[in-house]
Coordinates of C-alpha atoms and ligand atoms in Angstrom, one line a residue:
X126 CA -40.7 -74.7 59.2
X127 CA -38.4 -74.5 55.8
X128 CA -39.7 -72.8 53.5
X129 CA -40.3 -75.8 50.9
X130 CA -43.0 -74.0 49.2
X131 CA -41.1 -71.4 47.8
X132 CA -37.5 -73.3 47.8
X133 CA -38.5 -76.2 45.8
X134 CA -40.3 -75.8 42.0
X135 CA -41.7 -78.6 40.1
X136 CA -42.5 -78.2 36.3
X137 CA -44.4 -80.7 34.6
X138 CA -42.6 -79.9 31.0
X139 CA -39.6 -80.8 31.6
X140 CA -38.4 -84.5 30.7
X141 CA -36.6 -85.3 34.1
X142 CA -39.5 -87.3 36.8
X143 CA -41.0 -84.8 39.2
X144 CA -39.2 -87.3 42.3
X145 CA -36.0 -86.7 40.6
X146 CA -36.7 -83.3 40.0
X147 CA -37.4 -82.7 43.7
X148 CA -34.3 -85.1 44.6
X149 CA -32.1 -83.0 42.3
X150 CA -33.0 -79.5 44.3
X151 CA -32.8 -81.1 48.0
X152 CA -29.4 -82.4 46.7
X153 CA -28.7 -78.6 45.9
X154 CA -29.8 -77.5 49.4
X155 CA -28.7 -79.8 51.3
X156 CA -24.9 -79.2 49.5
X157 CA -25.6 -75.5 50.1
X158 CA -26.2 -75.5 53.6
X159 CA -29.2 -74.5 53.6
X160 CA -31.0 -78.1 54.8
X161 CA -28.3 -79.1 57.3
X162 CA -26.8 -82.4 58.7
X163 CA -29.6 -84.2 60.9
X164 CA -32.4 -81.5 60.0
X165 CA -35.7 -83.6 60.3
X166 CA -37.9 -83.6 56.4
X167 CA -41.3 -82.7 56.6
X168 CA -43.2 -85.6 56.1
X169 CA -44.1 -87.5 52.7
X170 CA -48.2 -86.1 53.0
X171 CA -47.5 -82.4 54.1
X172 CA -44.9 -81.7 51.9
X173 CA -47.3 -83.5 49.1
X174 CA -50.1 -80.8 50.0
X175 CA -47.8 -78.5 50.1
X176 CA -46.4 -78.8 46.2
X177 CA -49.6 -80.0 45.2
X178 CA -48.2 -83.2 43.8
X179 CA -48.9 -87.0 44.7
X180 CA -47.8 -88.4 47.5
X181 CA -46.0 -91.2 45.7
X182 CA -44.3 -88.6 43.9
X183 CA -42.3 -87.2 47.5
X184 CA -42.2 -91.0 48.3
X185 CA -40.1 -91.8 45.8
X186 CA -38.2 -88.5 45.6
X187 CA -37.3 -89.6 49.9
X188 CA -36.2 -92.9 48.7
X189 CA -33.8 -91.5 46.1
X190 CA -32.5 -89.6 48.4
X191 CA -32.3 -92.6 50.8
X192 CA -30.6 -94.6 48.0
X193 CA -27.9 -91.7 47.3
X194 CA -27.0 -91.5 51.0
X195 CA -28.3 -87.9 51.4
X196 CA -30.4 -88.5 54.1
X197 CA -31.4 -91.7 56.9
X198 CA -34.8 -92.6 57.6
X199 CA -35.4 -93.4 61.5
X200 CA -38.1 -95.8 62.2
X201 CA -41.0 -94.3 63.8
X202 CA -39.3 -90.8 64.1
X203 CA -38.8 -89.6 59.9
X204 CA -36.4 -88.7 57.1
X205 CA -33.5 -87.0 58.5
X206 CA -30.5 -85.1 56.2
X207 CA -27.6 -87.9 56.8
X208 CA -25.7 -86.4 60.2
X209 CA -22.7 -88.6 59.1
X210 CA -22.6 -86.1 55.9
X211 CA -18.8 -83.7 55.9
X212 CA -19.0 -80.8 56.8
X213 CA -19.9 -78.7 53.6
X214 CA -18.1 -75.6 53.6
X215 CA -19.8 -72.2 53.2
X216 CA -19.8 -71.3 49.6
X217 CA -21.4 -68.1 48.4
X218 CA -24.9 -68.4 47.3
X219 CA -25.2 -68.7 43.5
X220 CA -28.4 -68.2 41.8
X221 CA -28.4 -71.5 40.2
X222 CA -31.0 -69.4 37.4
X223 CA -27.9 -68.1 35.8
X224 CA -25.1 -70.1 34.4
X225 CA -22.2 -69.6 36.3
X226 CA -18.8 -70.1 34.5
X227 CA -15.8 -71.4 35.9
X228 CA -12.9 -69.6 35.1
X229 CA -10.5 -71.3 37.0
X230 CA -9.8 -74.8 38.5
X231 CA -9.4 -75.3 41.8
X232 CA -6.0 -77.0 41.4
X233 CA -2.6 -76.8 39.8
X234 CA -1.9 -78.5 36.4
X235 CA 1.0 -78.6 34.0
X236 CA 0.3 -76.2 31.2
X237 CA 2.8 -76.6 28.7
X238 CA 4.2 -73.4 26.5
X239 CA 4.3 -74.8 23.1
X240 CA 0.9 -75.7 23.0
X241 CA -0.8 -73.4 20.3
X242 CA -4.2 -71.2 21.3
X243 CA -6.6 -72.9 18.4
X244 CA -8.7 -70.7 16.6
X245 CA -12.4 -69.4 19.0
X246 CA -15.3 -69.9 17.9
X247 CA -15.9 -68.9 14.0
X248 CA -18.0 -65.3 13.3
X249 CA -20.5 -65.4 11.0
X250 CA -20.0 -62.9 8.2
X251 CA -16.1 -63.8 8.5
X252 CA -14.1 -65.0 5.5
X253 CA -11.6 -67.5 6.9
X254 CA -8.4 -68.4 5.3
X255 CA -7.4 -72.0 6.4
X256 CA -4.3 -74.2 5.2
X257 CA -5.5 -76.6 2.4
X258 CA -8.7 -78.4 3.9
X259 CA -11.5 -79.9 2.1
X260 CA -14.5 -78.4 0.7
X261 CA -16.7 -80.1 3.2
X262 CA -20.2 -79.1 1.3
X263 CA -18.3 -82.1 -1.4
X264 CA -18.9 -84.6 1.5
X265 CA -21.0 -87.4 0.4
X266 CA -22.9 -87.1 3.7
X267 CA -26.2 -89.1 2.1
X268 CA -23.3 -91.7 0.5
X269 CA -21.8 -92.5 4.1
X270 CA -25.0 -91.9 6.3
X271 CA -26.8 -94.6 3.9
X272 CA -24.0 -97.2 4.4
X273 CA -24.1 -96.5 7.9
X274 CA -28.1 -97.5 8.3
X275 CA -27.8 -100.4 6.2
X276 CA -25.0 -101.7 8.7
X277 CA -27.0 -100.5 11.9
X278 CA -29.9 -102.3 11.7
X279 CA -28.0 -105.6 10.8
X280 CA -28.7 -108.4 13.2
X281 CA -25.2 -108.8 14.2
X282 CA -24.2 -105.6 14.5
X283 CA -24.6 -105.7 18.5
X284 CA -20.9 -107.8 18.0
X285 CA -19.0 -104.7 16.8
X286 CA -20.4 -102.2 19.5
X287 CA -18.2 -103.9 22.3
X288 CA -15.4 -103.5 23.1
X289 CA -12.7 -104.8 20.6
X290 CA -9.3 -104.9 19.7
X291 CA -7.7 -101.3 19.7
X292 CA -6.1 -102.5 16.2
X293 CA -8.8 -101.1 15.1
X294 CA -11.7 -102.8 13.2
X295 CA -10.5 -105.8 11.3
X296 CA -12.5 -105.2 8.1
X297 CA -11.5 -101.8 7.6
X298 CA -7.7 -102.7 8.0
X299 CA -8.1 -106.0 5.2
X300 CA -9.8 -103.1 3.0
X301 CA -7.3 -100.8 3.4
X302 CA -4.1 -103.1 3.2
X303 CA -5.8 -103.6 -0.3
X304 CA -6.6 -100.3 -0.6
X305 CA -2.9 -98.7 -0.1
X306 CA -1.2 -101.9 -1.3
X307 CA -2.8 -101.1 -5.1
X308 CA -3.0 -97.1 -4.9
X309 CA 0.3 -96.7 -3.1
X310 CA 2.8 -99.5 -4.1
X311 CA 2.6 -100.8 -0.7
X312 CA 3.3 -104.5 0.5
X313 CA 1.6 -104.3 3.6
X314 CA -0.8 -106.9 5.3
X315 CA -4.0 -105.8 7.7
X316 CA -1.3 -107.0 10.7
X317 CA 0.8 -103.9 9.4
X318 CA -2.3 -101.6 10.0
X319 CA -3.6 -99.9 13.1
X320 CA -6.7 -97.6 12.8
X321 CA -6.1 -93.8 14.3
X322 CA -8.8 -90.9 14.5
X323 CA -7.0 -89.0 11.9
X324 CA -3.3 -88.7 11.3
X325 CA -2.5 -86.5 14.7
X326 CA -3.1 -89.6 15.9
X327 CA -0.8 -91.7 14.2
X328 CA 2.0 -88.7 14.9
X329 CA 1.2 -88.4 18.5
X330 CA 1.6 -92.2 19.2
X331 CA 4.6 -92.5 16.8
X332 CA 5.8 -89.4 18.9
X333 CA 5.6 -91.3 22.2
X334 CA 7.2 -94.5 21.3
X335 CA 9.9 -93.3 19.4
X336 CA 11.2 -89.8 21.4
X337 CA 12.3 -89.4 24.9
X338 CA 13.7 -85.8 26.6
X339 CA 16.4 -84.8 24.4
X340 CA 16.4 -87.2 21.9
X341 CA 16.7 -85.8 18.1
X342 CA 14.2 -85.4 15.3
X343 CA 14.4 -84.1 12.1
X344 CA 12.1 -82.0 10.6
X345 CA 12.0 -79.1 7.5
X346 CA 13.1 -75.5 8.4
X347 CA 9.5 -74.4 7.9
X348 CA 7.4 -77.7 9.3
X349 CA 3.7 -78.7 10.0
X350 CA 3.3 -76.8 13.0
X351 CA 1.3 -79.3 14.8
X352 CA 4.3 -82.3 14.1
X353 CA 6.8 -79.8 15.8
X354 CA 4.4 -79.1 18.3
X355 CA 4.1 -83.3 19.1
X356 CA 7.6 -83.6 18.9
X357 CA 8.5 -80.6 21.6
X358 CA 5.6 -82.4 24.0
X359 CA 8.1 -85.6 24.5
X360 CA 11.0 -83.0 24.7
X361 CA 12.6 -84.0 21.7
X362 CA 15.5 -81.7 20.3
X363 CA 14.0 -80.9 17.0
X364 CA 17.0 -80.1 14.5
X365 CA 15.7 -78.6 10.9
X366 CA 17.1 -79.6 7.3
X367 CA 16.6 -76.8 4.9
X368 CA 13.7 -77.0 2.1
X369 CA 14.2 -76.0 -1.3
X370 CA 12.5 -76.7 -4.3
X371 CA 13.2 -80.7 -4.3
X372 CA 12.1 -80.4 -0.8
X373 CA 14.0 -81.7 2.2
X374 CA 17.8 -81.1 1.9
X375 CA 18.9 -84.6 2.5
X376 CA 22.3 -84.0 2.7
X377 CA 22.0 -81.6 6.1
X378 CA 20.6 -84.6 7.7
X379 CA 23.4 -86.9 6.4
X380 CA 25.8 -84.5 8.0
X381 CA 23.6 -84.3 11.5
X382 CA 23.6 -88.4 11.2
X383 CA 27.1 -88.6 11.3
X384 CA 27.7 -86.1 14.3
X385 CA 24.7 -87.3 16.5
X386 CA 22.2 -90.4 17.0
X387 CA 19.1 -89.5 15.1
X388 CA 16.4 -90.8 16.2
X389 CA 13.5 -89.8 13.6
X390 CA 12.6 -87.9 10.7
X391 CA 9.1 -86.4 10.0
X392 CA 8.4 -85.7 6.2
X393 CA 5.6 -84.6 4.3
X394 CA 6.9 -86.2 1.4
X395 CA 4.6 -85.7 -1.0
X396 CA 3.7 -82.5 -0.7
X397 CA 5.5 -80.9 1.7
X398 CA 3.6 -78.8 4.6
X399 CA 3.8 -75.7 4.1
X400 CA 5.8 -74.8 1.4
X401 CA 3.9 -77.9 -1.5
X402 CA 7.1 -78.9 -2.8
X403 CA 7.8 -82.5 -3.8
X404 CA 10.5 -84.6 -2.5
X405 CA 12.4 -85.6 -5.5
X406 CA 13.2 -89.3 -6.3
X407 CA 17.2 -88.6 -5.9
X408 CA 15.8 -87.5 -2.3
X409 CA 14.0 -90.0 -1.6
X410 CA 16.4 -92.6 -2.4
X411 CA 18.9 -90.9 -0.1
X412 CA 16.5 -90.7 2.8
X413 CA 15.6 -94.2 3.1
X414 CA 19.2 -95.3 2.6
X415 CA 20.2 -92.9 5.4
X416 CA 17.5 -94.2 7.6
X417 CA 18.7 -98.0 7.3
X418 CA 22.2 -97.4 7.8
X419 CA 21.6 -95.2 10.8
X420 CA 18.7 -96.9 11.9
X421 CA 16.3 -93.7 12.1
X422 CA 12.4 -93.8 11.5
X423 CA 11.2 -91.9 8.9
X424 CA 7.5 -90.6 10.0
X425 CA 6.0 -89.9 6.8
X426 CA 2.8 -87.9 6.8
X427 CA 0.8 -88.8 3.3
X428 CA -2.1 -86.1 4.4
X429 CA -2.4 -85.0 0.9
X430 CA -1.8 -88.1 -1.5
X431 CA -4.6 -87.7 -3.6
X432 CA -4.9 -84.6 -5.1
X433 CA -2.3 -83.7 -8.1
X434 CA -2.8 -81.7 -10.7
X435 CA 0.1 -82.6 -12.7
X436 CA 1.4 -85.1 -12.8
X437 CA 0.7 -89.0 -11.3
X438 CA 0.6 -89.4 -7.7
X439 CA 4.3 -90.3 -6.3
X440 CA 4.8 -92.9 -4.6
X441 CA 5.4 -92.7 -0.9
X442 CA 8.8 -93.6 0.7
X443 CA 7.3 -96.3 2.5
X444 CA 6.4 -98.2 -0.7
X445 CA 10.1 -98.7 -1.0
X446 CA 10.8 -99.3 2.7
X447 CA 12.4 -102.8 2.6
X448 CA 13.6 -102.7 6.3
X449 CA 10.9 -101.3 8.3
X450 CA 12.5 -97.8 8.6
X451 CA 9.0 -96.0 7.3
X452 CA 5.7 -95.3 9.7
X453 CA 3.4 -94.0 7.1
X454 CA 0.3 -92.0 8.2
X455 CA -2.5 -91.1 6.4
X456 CA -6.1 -90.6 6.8
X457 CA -9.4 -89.6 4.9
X458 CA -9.8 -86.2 7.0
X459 CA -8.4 -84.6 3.7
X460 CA -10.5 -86.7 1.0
X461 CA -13.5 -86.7 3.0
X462 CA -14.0 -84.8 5.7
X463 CA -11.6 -83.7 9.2
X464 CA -15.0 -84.6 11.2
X465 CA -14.6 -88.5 10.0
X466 CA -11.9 -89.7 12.3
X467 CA -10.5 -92.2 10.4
X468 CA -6.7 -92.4 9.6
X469 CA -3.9 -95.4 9.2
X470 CA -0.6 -95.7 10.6
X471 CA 1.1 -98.5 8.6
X472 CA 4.5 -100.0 10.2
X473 CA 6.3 -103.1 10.6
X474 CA 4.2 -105.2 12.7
X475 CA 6.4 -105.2 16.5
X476 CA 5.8 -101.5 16.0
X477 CA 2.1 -101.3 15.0
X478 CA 1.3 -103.8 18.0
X479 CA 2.9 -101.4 20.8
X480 CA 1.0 -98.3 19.0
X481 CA -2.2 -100.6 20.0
X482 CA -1.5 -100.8 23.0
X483 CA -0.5 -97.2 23.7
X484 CA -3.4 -96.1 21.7
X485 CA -5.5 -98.2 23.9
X486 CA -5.1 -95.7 26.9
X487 CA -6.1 -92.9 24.6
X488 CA -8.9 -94.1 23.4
X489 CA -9.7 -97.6 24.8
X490 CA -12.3 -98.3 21.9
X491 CA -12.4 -96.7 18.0
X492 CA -15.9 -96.3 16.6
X493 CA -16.3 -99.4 15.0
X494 CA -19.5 -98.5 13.3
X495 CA -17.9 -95.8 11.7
X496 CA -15.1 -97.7 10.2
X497 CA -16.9 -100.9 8.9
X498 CA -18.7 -97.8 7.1
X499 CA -15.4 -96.6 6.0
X500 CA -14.3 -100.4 4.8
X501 CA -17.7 -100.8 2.4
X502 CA -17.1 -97.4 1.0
X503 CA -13.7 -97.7 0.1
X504 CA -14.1 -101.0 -0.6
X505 CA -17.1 -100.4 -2.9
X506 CA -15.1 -97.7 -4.9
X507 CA -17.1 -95.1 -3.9
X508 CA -13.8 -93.3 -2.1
X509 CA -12.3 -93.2 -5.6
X510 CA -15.0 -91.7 -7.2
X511 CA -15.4 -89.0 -4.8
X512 CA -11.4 -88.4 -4.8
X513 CA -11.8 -88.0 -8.9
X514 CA -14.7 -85.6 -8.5
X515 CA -12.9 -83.4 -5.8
X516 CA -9.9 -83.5 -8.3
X517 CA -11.9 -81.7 -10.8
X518 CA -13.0 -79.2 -8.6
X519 CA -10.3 -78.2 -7.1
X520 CA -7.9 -78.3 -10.1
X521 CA -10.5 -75.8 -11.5
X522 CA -10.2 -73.5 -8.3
X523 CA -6.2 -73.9 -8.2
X524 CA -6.2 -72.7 -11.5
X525 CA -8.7 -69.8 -10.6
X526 CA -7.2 -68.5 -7.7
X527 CA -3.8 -69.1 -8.9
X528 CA -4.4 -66.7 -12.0
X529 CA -6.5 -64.4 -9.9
X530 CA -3.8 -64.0 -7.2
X531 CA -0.9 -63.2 -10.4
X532 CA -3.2 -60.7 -12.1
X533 CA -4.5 -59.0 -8.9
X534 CA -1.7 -59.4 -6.5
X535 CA 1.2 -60.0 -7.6
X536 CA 2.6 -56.9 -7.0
X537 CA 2.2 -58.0 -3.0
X538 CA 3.2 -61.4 -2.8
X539 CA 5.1 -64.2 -5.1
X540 CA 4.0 -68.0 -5.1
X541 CA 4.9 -71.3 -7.4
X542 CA 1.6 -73.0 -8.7
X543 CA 1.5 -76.0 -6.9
X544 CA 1.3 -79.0 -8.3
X545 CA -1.0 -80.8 -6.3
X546 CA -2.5 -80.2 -3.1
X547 CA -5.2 -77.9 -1.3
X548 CA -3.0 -75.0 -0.6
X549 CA -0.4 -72.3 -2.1
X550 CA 2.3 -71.3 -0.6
X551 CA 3.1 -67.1 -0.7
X552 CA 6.1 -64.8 -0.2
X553 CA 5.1 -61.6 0.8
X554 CA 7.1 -59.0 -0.5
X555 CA 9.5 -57.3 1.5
X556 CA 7.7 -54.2 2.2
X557 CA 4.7 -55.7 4.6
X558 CA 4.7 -58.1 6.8
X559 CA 1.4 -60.3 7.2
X560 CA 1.2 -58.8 10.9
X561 CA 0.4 -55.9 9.3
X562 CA -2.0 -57.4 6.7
X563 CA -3.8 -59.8 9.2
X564 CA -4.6 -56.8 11.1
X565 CA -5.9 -54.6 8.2
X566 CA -7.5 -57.3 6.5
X567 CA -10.5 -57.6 9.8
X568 CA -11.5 -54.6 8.7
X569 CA -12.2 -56.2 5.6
X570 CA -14.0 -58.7 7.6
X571 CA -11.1 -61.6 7.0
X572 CA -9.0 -63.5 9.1
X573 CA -5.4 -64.5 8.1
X574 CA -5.6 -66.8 10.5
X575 CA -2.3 -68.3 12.8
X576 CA 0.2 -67.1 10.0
X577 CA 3.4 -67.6 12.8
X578 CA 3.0 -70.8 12.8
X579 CA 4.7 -70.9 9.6
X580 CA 8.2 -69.6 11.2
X581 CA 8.3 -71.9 14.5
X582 CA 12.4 -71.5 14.0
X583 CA 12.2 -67.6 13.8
X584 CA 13.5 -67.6 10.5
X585 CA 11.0 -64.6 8.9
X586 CA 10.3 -66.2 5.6
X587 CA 7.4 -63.4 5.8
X588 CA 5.3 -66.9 4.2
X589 CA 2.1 -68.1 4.9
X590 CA 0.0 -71.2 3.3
X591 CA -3.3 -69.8 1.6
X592 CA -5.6 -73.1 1.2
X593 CA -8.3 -72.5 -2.2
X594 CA -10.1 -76.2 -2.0
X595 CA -12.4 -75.2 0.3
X596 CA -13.9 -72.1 -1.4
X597 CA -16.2 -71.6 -4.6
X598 CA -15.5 -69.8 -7.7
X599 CA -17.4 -66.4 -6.2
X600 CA -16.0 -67.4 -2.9
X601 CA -12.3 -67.6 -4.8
X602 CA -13.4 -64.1 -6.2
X603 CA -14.4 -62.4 -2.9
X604 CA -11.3 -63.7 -1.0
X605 CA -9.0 -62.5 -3.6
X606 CA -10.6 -59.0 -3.0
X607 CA -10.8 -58.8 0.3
X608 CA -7.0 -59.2 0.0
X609 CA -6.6 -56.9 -2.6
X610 CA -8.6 -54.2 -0.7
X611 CA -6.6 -55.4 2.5
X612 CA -3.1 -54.4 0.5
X613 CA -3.6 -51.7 -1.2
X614 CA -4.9 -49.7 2.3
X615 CA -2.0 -50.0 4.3
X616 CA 0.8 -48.5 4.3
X617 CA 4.0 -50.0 2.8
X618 CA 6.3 -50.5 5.7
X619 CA 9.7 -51.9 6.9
X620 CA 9.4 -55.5 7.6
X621 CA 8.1 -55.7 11.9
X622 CA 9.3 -59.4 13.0
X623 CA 6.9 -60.2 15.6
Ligands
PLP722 C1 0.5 -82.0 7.2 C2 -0.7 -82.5 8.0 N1 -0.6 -83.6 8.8 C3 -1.6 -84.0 9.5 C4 -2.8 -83.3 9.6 C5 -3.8 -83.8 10.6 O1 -4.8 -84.5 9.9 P1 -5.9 -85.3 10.5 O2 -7.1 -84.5 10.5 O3 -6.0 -86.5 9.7 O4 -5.5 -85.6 12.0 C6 -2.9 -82.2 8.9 C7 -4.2 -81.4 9.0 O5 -4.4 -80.3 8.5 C8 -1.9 -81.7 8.1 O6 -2.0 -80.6 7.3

């Protein structure tokens, strides 16, 4: 007889039944080989006495079986394993105690080059250096966890946890027309609106209806890695404008515009990703004029509206966008959190209504629940209030780490104080090269993180964004150390490009 006894092992702590339990591991021999096609079961009572368990228990583990087309019962004769079953082919044993890992999939797929390896798994002990993100120990967790109940245990709520429009939730788009319409100078309507998870999102769908193979995109000579990135996935030709201290050089693009069709142009306008620097008004001007009369979109990513230092927020291009040249994305990934996938795309409304529909095979449904959150606390003020608190802090920790990094290292590396933002943006002096500090700084148990992201076009700016929202006062202190310490143990060296 099989061996049941000693094949099969019940355990009365665990959650799953005992019959599904029992199902689950003749499932596994069966699959295995090791309980063949037409193989007769022992019956319901011996196997019972056998485990020591009711005989209800094997009943209804034979019935689950039954149900799931492992095996056929034969009036009068037993349970037999299915004979119609495929052939299984022989697979090595695996002792199903350990986890195995699967390294490698059984089929081909398209990998694509340009994709960039994100960070593993973060070490404890490790001082990252990130890019300008928020501080998220800031979050007003309790704030948007409170809001959240109150809406969950409302009668209706069982109406928003179908599925809706992929719009996004109506409520949080009427809020935030409102919203960006008095904080942005925008004339926008909730039809004008459709609801991302973050900005990527908004980037990736303006991406795919705008691009085809070949077509041309404008972006900075250093550019958000993750835009160019988008952009190469459709096989756009991305085409780079310089970026000096007024930002994007308009006029390159004027000159591209009049030998080739340009099809759109991605600008972080506000601040501009990496390098901080604000688009001036003159530029501004001269980019939305070039987009109408060469009908171009103008993909403008707002990720950072919020926090300046000095002076009053700009407003964005698309608060002047008459004609429907500007798709302005934004989010609250920056102000809030990166977990809370909420973002905007704002457009005219032809274009917002095919992004719905793209986005619908995406992501067929948005969390509803967590927007209507989203619309009561922006709606409520509460957004604003946490925006002015952040502002404080981390106008304090520009300053801090700005004067820090001049007193302590500016023999290694020159920067501009930004003016608003989460992030500064450093030269490093000609002698090292930050593949030569990334790798001595791990010894100081830091991590420079993907610092050739910053050079996509090969240009060796030897410059890499240094974020300080996210980190304390003693944190500021211990970073600016660690770099310190970093420096002055290696070696000056001729520039390595890498
Ligand atoms: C310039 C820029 N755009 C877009 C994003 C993506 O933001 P989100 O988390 O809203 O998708 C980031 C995130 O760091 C960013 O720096």
């Amino acid at each position: 007889m099989f061996p049941y006894k000693t094949s099969l092992k019940l355990s009365k702590c665990l959650k799953e039944p005992l019959y599904l339990q029992l199902a689950n591991q003749f499932i596994l021999l069966i699959r295995e080989g090791k309980l063949l096609p037409g193989t007769k079961l022992v019956g319901s009572r011996t196997l019972a006495d056998l485990l020591k368990v009711h005989r209800k228990t094997i009943v209804a583990c034979y019935e689950e079986l039954l149900l799931q087309g492992w095996v056929e019962s034969i009036p009068k004769k037993g349970t037999f394993v299915n004979k119609n079953l495929p052939l299984i082919q022989k697979i090595a044993l695996v002792d199903v105690t350990k986890t195995s890992k699967k390294q490698n999939s059984g089929f081909s797929f398209y990998e694509n080059e340009n994709l960039l390896k994100k960070n593993a798994e973060k070490r404890e002990g490790v001082m990252y250096i990130n890019d300008g993100t928020s501080d998220t120990r800031l979050t007003p967790t309790e704030e948007i966890a409170r809001i959240y109940r109150k809406l969950a245990s409302k009668k209706n709520i069982h109406t928003f946890l179908d599925y809706n429009s992929t719009k996004g939730n109506i409520k949080l788009r009427e809020v935030l027309a409102t919203y960006l319409n008095n904080s942005r100078g925008l004339k926008i309507t909730k039809e004008n609106i459709l609801i991302t998870r973050g900005s990527q999102m908004g980037m990736w769908l303006s991406s795919q209806l705008l691009l085809k193979e070949n077509d041309i995109v404008v972006v900075g000579e250093t550019n958000y890695s993750s835009a160019d990135i988008t952009f190469q996935y459709q096989k756009a030709q991305i085409k780079r404008a310089s970026v000096d201290e007024n930002g994007l050089v308009i006029d390159q693009i004027e000159k591209l515009c009049k030998k080739q069709p340009v099809k759109a142009v991605y600008v972080t306008s506000h601040h501009h990703h990496p390098t901080t620097v604000t688009l001036s008004a003159e530029r501004r001007i001269h980019l939305l004029n070039l987009a109408r009369k060469y009908s171009f979109a103008i993909i403008e990513d707002d990720y950072d509206y919020d926090f300046n230092y000095d002076h009053a927020p700009i407003l964005p291009l698309a608060s002047h966008d008459t004609c429907g040249n500007v798709i302005y994305i934004g989010s609250v990934c920056k102000t809030v959190a990166p977990v809370f996938r909420i973002g905007y795309l704002v457009a005219s409304e032809d274009f917002v209504n095919e992004a719905a529909k793209l986005r619908g095979y995406i992501d067929r449904q948005g969390d509803a629940l967590l927007e209507l959150t989203f619309a009561e606390f922006i709606k409520s003020g509460d957004l604003d209030r946490h925006i002015r608190k952040l502002m404080k802090i981390y106008l304090q920790r520009r300053d801090l780490f700005c004067k820090l990094l001049k007193e302590e290292l500016g023999g290694y590396f020159q920067f501009n104080i930004p003016k608003g933002g989460m992030a500064i943006w450093g030269y490093l002096n000609k002698e090292y090269s930050w593949y030569e500090v990334s790798k001595e700084a791990r010894k100081y148990q830091l991590e420079i993180g993907e610092w050739q992201r910053y050079d996509l076009a090969n240009k060796k700016h030897n410059a890499i964004r240094i974020g300080f929202a996210s980190y304390n006062e003693e944190e500021i202190k211990l970073l600016v150390d660690k770099l310190k310490r970093t420096f002055k143990s290696i070696k000056k060296v001729p520039i390595k490009h890498f």
